[in-house]
Coordinates of C-alpha atoms and ligand atoms in Angstrom, one line a residue:
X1 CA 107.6 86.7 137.0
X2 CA 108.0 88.0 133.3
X3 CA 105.1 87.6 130.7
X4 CA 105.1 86.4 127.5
X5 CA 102.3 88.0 125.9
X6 CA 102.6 87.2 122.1
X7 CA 101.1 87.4 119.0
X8 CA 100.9 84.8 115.8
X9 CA 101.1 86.5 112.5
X10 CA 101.1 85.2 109.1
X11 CA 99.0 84.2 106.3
X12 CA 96.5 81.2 106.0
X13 CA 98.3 78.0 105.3
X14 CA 101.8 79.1 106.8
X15 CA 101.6 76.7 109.8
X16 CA 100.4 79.2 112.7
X17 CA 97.8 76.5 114.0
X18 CA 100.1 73.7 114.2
X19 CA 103.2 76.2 115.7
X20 CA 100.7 77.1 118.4
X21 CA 100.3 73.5 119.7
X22 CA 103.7 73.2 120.0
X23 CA 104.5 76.8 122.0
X24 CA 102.0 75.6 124.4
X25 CA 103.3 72.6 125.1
X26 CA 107.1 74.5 125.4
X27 CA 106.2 77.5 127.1
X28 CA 102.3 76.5 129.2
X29 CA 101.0 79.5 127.2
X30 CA 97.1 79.0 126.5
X31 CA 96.6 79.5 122.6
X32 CA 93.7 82.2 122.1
X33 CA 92.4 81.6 118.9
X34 CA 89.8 84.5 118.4
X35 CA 87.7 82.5 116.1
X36 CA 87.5 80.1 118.5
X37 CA 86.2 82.2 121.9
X38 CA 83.9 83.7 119.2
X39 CA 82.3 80.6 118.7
X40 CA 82.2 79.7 122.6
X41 CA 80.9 83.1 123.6
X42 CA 78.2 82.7 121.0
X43 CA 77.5 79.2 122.2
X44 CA 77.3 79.6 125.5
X45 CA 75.4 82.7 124.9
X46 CA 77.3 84.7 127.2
X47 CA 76.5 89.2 126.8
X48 CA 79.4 89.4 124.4
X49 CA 78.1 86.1 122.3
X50 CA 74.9 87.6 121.9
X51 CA 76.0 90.9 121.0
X52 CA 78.6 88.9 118.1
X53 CA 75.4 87.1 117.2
X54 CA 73.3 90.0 116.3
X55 CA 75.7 91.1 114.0
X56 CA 76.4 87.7 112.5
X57 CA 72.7 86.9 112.1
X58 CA 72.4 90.1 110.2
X59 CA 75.6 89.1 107.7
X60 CA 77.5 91.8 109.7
X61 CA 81.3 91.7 110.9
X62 CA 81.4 91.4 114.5
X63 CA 82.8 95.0 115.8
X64 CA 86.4 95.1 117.0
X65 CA 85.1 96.5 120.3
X66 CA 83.2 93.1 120.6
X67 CA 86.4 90.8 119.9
X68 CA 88.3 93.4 122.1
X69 CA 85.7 92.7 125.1
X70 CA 85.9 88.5 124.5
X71 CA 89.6 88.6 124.6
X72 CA 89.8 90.9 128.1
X73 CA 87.6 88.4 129.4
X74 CA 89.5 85.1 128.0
X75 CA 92.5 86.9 129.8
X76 CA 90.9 87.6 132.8
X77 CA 88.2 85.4 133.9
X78 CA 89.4 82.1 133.4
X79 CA 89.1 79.1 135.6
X80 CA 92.0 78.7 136.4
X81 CA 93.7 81.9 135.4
X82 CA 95.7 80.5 133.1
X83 CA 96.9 83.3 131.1
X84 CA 98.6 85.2 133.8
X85 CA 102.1 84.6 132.6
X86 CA 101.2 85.6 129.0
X87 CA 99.1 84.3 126.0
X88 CA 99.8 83.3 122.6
X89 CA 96.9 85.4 120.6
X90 CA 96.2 84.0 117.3
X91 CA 93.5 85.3 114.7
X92 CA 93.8 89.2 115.8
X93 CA 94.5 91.9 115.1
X94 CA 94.3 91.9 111.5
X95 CA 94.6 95.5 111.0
X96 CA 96.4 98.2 112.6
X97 CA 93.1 99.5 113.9
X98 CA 92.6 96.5 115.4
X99 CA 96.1 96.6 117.0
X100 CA 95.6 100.3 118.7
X101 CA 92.3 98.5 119.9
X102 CA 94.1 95.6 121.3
X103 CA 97.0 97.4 122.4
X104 CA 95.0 99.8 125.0
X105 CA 93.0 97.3 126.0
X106 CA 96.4 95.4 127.1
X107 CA 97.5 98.7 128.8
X108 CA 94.1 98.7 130.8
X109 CA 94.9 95.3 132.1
X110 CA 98.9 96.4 132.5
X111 CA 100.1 94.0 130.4
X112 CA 102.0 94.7 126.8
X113 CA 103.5 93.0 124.1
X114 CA 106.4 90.8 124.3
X115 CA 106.9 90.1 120.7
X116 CA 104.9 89.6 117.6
X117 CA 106.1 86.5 115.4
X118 CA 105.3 86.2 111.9
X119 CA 105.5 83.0 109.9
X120 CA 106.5 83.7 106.7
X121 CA 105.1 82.1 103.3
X122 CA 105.3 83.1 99.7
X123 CA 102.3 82.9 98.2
X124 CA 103.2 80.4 95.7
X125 CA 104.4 78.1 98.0
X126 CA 100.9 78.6 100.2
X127 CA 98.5 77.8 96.8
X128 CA 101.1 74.3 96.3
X129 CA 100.4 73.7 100.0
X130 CA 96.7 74.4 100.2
X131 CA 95.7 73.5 96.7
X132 CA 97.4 69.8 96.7
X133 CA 95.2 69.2 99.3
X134 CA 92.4 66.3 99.0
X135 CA 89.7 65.1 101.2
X136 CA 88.4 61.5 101.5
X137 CA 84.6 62.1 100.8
X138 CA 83.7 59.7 103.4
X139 CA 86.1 60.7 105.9
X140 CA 87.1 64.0 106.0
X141 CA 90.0 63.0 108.6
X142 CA 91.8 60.9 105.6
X143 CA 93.8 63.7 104.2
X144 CA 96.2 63.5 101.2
X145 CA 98.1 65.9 99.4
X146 CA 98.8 65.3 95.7
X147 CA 102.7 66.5 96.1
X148 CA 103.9 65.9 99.8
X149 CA 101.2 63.0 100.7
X150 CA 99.7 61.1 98.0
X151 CA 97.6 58.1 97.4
X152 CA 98.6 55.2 96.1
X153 CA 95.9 55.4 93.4
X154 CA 95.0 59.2 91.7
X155 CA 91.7 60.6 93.5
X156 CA 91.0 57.8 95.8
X157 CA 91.4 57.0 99.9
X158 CA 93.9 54.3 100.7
X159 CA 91.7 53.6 103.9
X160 CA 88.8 52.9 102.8
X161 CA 88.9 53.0 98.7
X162 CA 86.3 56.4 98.8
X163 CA 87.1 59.2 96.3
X164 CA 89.1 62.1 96.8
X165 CA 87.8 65.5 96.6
X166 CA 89.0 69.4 96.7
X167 CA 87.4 71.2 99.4
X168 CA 86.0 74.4 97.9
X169 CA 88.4 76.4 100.8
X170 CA 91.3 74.9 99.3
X171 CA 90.6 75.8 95.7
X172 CA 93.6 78.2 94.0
X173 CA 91.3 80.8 93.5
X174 CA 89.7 81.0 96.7
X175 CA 93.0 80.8 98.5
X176 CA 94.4 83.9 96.3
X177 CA 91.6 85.8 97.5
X178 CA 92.2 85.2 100.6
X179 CA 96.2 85.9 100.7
X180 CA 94.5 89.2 98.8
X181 CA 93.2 90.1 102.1
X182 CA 95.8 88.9 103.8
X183 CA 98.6 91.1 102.2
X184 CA 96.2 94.4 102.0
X185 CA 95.3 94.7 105.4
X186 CA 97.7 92.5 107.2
X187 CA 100.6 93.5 105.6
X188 CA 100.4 97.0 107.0
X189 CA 100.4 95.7 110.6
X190 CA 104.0 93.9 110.0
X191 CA 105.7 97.5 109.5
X192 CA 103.2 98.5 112.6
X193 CA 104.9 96.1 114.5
X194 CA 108.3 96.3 113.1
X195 CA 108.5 99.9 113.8
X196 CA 107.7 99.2 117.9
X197 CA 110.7 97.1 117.9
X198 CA 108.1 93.8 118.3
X199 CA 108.7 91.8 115.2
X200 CA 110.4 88.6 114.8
X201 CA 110.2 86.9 111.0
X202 CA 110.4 83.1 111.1
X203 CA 110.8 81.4 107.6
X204 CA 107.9 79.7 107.4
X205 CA 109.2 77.4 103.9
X206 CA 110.8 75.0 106.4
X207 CA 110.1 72.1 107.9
X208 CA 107.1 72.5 111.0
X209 CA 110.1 71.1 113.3
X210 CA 113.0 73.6 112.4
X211 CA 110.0 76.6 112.1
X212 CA 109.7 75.7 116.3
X213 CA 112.8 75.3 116.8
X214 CA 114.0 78.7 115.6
X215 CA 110.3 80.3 117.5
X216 CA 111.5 77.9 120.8
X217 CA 114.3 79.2 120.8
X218 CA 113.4 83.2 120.1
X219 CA 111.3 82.9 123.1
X220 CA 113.5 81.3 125.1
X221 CA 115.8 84.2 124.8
X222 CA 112.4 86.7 125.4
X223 CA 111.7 85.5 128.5
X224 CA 115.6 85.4 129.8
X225 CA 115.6 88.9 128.1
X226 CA 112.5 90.2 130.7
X227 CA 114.4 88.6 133.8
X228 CA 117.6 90.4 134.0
Ligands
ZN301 ZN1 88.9 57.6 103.3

């Protein structure tokens, strides 16, 4: 049986959340969203999560070593094993020291890469997305956005008639930082990958539907690709 061991790439905002629901559902890949074990490892206090939490405690960046060791064990130890046809790893690496950390952790396990597939944005388009959004203050599931998705009336909740606000994370100069991070140390991992033949660009400026299709349809031909 071929594997489909994958990795999400592409900056905030470009959809990678949202893709990952739906590859699931295609391809019964679980999604392994590093943020996400962090947080369980830390909450259920496993060795790992208390290791992550010293360093959080102390304002420090959890150690690649740590994230490495959280995602063996998401791989591995499992009830059920449900990664042993292959994983759709979102949230790392997001370096290329990261990626020779993940990658020979992978060869320990004897597993590699099938294919690393980037979303991609421009920025501009990613501030219009992120920046348009507003929250209902009383509801922060009532989500509008000022372009694709807006109120009725300017600033306030059709629900329930509550003001609309700008979360601080979706302010235009906080998400330009952040796409600064993005492109200086995640845009060297995109030639990283390119250059080992893994790389496979998706334009992430259309539609959520024709984005999967076009990823559905690239793995599709992955996995018939391993079998013969
Ligand atoms: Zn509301």
């Amino acid at each position: 049986m071929s594997q489909l061991n994958l990795i999400l790439l592409g900056p905030p905002g470009a959809g990678k959340g949202t893709q990952a629901d739906r590859l699931r559902d295609d391809f019964v890949l679980p999604h392994i969203s590093t943020g996400d074990i962090l947080r369980e490892q830390v909450t259920e206090g496993t060795e790992l999560g208390k290791e992550a939490k010293r360093y959080m405690d102390a304002g420090e960046l959890v150690p690649d070593d740590v994230i490495v060791g959280m995602i063996t064990d998401r791989l591995t130890d499992a009830h059920p094993p449900d990664a042993r046809d292959g994983f759709l790893l979102d949230g790392f690496p997001r370096n290329e020291t990261q990626a020779d950390a993940l990658k020979e952790a992978l060869d320990k396990l004897g597993r590699r890469l099938s294919a690393v597939l980037l979303i991609e944005v421009p920025d501009d388009d990613l501030v219009r997305r992120l920046a348009g959004r507003r929250v209902c203050v009383k509801n922060p599931t009532h989500i509008y956005h000022v372009d694709f998705d807006p109120p009725k009336h300017d600033d306030v909740c059709d629900q329930d008639g509550a003001r609309l606000m700008q979360r601080d994370d979706d302010r235009e100069e906080t998400i330009r930082n952040r796409l600064h991070v993005y492109h200086s140390q995640t845009e060297p991992l995109i030639d990283y990958y390119d250059e080992a033949g893994l790389l496979r660009r998706f334009d992430g400026r259309r539609n959520p539907d024709e984005v999967h299709r076009h990823i559905r349809a690239t793995v599709a031909t992955l996995r018939l690709e391993d079998e013969f």
